[in-house]
CSV table of C-alpha atoms in Angstrom, one decimal:
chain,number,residue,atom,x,y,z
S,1,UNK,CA,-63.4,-167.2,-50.7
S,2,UNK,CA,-66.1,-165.3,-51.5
S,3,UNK,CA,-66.8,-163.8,-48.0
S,4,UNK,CA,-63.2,-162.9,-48.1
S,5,UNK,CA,-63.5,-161.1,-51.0
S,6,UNK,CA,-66.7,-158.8,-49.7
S,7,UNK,CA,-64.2,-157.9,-46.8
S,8,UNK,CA,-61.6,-157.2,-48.8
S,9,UNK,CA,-63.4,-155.0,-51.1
S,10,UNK,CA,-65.4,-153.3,-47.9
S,11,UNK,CA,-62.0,-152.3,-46.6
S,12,UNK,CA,-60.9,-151.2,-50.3
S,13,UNK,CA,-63.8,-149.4,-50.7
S,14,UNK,CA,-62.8,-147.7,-47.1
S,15,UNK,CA,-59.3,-146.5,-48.3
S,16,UNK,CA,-60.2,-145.4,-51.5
S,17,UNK,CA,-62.9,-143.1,-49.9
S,18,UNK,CA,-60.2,-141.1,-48.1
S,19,UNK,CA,-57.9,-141.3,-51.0
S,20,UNK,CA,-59.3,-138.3,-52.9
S,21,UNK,CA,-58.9,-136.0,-50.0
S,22,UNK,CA,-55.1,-137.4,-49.3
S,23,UNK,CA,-54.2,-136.7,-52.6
S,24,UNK,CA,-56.1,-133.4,-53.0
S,25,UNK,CA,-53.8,-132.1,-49.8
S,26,UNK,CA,-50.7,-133.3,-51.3
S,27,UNK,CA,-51.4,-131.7,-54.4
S,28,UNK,CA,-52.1,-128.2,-52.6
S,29,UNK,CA,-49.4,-128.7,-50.7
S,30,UNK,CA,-46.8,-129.4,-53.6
S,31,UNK,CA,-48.9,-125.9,-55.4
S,32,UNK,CA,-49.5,-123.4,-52.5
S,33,UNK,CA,-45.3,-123.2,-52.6
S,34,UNK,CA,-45.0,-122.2,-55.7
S,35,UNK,CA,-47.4,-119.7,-55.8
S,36,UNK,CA,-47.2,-118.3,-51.8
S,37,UNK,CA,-43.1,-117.8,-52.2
S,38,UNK,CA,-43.6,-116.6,-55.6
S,39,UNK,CA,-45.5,-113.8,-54.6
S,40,UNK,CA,-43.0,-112.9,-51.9
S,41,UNK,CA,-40.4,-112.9,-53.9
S,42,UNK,CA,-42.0,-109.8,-55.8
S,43,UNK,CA,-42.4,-108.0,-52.8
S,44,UNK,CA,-39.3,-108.7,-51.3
S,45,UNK,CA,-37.8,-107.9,-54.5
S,46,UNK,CA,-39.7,-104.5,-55.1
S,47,UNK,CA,-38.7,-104.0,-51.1
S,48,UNK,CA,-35.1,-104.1,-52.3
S,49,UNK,CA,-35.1,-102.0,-55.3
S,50,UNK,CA,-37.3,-99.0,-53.2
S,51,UNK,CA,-34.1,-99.6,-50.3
S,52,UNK,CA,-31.4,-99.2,-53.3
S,53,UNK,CA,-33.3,-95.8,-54.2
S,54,UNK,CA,-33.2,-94.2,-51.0
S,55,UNK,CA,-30.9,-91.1,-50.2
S,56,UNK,CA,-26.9,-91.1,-49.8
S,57,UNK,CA,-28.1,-89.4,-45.8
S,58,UNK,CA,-29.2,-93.1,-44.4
S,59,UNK,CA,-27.1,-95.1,-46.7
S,60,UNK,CA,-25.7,-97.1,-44.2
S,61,UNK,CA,-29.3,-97.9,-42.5
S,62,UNK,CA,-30.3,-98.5,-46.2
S,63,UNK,CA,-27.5,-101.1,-46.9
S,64,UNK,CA,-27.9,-103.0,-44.3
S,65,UNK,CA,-32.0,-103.3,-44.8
S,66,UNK,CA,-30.9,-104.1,-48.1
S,67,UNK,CA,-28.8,-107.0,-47.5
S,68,UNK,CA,-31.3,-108.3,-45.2
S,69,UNK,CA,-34.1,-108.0,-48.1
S,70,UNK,CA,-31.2,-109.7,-50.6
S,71,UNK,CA,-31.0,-112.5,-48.6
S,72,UNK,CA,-34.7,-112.7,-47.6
S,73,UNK,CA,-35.3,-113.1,-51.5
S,74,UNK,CA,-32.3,-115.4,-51.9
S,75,UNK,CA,-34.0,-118.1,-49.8
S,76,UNK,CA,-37.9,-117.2,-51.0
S,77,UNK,CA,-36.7,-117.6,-54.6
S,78,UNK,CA,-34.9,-120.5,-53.9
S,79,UNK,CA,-37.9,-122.7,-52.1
S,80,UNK,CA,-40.5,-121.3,-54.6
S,81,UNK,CA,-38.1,-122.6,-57.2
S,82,UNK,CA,-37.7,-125.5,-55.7
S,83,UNK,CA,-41.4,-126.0,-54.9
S,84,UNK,CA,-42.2,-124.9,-58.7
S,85,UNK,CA,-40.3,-127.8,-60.2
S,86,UNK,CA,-42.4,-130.1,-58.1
S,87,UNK,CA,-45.4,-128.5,-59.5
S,88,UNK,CA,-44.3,-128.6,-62.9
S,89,UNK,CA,-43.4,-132.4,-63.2
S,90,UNK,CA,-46.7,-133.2,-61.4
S,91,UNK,CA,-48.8,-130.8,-64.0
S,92,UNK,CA,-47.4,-132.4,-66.6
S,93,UNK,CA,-49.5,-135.7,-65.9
S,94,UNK,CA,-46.6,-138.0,-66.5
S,95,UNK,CA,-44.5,-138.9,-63.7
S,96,UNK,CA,-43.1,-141.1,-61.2
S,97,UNK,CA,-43.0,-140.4,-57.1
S,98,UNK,CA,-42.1,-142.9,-54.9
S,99,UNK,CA,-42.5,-141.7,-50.8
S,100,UNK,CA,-42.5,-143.2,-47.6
S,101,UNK,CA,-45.2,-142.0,-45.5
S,102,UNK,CA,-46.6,-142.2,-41.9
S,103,UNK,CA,-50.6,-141.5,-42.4
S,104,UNK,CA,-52.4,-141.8,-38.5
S,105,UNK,CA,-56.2,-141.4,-39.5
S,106,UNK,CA,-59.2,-142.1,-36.9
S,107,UNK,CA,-56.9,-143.9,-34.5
S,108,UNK,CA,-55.3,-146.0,-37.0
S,109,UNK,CA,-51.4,-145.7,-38.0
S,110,UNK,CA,-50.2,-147.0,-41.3
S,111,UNK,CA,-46.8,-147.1,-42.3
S,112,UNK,CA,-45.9,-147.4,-46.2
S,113,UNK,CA,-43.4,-147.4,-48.9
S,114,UNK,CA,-45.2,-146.1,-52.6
S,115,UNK,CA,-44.2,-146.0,-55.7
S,116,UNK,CA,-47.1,-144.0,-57.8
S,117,UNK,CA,-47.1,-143.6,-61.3
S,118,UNK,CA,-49.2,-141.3,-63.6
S,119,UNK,CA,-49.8,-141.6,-67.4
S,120,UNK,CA,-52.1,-138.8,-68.2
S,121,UNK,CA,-56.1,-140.6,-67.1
S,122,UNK,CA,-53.8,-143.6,-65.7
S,123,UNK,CA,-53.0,-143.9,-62.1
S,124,UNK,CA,-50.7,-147.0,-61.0
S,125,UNK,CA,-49.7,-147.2,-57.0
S,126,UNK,CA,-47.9,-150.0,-55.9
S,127,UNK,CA,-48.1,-149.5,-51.4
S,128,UNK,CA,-45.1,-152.1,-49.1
S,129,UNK,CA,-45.8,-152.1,-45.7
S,130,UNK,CA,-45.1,-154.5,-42.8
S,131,UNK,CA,-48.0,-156.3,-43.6
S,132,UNK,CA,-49.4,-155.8,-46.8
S,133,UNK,CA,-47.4,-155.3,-50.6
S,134,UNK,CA,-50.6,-154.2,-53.0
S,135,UNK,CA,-50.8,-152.7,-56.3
S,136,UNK,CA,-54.1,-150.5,-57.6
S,137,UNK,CA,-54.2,-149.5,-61.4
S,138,UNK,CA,-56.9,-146.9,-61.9
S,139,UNK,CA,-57.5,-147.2,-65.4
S,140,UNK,CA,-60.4,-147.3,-68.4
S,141,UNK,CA,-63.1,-146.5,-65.5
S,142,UNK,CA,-62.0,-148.9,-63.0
S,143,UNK,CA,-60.0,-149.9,-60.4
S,144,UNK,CA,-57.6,-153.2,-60.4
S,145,UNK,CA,-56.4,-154.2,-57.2
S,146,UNK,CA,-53.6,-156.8,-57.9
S,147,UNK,CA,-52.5,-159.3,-55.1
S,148,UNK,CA,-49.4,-161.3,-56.1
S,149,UNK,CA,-49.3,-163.1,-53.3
S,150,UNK,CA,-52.5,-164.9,-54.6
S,151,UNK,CA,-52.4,-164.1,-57.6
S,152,UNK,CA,-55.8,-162.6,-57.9
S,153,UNK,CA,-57.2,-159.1,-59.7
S,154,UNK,CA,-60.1,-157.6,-58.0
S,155,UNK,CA,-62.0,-155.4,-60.8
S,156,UNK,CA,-64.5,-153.0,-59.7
S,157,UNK,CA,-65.7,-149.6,-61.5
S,158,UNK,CA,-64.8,-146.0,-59.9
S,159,UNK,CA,-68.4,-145.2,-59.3
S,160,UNK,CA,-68.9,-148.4,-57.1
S,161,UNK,CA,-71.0,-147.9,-54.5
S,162,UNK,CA,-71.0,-149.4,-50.9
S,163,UNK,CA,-74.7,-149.7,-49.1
S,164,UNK,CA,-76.1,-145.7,-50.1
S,165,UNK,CA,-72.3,-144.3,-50.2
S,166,UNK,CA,-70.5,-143.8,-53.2
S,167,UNK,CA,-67.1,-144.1,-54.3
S,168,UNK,CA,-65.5,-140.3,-54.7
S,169,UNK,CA,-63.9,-140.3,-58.2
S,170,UNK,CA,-60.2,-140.0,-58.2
S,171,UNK,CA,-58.7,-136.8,-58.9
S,172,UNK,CA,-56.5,-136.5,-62.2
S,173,UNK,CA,-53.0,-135.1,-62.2
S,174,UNK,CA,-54.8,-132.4,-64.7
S,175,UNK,CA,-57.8,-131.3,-62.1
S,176,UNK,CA,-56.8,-127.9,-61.2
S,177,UNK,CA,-56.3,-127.5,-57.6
S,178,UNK,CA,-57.7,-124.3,-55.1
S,179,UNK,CA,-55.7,-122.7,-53.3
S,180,UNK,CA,-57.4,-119.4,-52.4
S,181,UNK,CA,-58.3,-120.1,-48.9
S,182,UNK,CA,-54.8,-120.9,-48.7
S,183,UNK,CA,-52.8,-118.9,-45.9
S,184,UNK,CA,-48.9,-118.5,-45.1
S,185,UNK,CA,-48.7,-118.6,-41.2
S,186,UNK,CA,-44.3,-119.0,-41.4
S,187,UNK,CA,-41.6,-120.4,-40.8
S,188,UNK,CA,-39.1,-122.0,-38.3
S,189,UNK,CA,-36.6,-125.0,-37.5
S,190,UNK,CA,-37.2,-128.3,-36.5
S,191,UNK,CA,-35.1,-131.5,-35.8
S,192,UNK,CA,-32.3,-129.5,-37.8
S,193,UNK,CA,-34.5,-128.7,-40.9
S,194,UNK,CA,-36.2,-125.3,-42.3
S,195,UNK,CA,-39.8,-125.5,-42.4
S,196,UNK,CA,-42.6,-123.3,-44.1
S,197,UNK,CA,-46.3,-123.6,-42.8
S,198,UNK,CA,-49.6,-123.2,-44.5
S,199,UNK,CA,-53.0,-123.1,-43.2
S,200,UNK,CA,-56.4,-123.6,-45.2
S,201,UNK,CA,-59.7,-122.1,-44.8
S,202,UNK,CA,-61.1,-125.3,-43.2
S,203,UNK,CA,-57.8,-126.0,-40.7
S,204,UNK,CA,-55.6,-127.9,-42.4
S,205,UNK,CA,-52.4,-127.4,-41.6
S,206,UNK,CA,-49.7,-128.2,-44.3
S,207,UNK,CA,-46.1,-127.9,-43.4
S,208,UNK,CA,-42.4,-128.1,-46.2
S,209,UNK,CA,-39.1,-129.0,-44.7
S,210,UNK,CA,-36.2,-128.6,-46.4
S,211,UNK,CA,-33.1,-129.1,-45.9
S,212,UNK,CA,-30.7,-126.9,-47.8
S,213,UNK,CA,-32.5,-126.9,-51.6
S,214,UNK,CA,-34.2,-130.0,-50.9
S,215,UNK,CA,-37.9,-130.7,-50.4
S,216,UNK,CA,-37.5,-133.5,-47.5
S,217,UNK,CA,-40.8,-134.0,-46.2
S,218,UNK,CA,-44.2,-132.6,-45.9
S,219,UNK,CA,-46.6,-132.8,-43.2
S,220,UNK,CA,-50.5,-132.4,-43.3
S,221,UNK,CA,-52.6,-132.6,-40.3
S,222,UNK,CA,-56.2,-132.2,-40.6
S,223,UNK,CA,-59.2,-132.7,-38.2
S,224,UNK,CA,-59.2,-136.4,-39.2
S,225,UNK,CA,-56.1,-137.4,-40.2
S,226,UNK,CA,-52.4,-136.7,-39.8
S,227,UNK,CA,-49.5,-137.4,-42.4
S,228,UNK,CA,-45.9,-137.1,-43.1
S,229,UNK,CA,-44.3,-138.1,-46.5
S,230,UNK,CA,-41.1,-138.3,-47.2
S,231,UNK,CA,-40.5,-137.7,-50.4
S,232,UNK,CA,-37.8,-140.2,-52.1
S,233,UNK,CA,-37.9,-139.6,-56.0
S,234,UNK,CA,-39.9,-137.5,-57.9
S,235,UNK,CA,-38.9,-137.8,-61.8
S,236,UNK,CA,-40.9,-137.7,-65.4
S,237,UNK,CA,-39.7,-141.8,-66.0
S,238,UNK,CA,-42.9,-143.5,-66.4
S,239,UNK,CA,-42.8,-147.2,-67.0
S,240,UNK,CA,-46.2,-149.0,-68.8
S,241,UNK,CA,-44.7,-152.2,-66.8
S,242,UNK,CA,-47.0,-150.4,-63.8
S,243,UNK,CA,-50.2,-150.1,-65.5
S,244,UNK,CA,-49.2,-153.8,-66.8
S,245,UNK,CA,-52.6,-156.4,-65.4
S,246,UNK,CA,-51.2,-159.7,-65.2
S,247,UNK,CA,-53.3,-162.0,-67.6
S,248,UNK,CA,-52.7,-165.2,-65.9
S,249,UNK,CA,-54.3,-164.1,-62.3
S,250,UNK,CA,-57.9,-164.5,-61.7
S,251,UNK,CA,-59.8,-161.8,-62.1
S,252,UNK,CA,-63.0,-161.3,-59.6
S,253,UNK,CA,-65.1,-158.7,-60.7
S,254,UNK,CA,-68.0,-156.7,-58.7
């Protein structure tokens, strides 16, 4: 049991390494929207209006550009809208997302239905996949990892560390995120859906497909992993019952 349990936490430990950087790229991702199509709304608005002014010799040229700006704007304002909402919910640090994703990182696939809740410093994420069905609370300075199967609760701290690494903290819902090396490269079709892509400083490549108004999916790829999450509810209902630690489990704690 116990050597079980070092194995188990070794590959925790693993996962939870990569987790800050998974979720600091889905929260740029969910940000650089609002702010990127923000910004070219102005312009493409201020394009318009400088269009509108121009002289009664060209007005036909000029209508025409100005439709064309019109409905530019039309679709910018309505993805950075879209895109803001997202943002706002998530800044709020209280909500509930649940996504399916497809995350391929150093060779590895892992498919996984997750339901994530946040409650201000409380993270709950409760991960089905074909083989495993797990639930993490990060709460209070640690991490629970609750296995119902065997109704065990592995308790560790945040700062554990693991031979001379250490744990990364988790970022909060209310750590502000960078987006200045952020870069618009454009946008396109694909399988039927709009898309919009971003590129960082460092590579990472982050692209939105929507279909219509709605956000369907987003897909990062970076030099070491590759992701695409469907997003399947994102809402401001937050249940305690996640952050709930059954008291009738055994606990192990390291």
């Amino acid at each position: 049991m116990q050597r079980q349990d070092q194995h188990y936490s070794k590959g925790l430990f693993r996962m939870l390494k990569n987790r800050k950087k998974y979720w600091t790229v889905l929260l740029i991702s969910l940000f650089l929207a609002s702010c990127n199509q923000t910004q070219e709304t102005s312009e493409e608005e201020s394009s318009s209006q400088a269009t509108a002014q121009s002289s009664s010799a060209a007005s036909t040229a000029s209508s025409e550009t100005e439709e064309a700006s019109v409905e530019s704007t039309e679709v910018g304002d309505r993805l950075g809208k879209l895109s803001k909402s997202y943002i706002e919910i998530m800044g709020s640090g209280n909500y509930y997302m649940a996504f399916r994703s497809t995350t391929t990182f150093e060779g590895e696939m892992m498919e996984a239905e997750t339901m994530m809740t946040v409650s201000g410093d409380r993270t709950a994420m409760h991960s089905k996949s074909a083989e495993t069905d797990t639930v993490m609370v990060m709460m209070d300075g640690n991490i629970y990892m609750v296995d119902h199967a065997s109704k065990t609760v592995i308790v560790m701290p945040q700062t554990m560390t693991e031979g001379d690494e250490t744990l990364p903290e988790i970022p909060k819902s209310t750590e502000p995120v960078e987006v200045d090396d952020i870069e618009y490269i454009g946008s396109g079709e694909e399988d039927g859906l709009v898309y919009e892509e971003y590129r960082t400083e460092s590579g990472t490549q982050i692209f939105y497909y929507f279909d219509g108004s709605d956000l369907k999916k987003i897909k990062t790829i970076d030099e070491s992993f590759e992701s695409v999450m469907e997003i399947l509810e994102l809402s401001d209902n937050v249940s305690e019952d996640a952050f709930e630690i059954p008291a009738d489990y055994q606990q192990v704690t390291y």
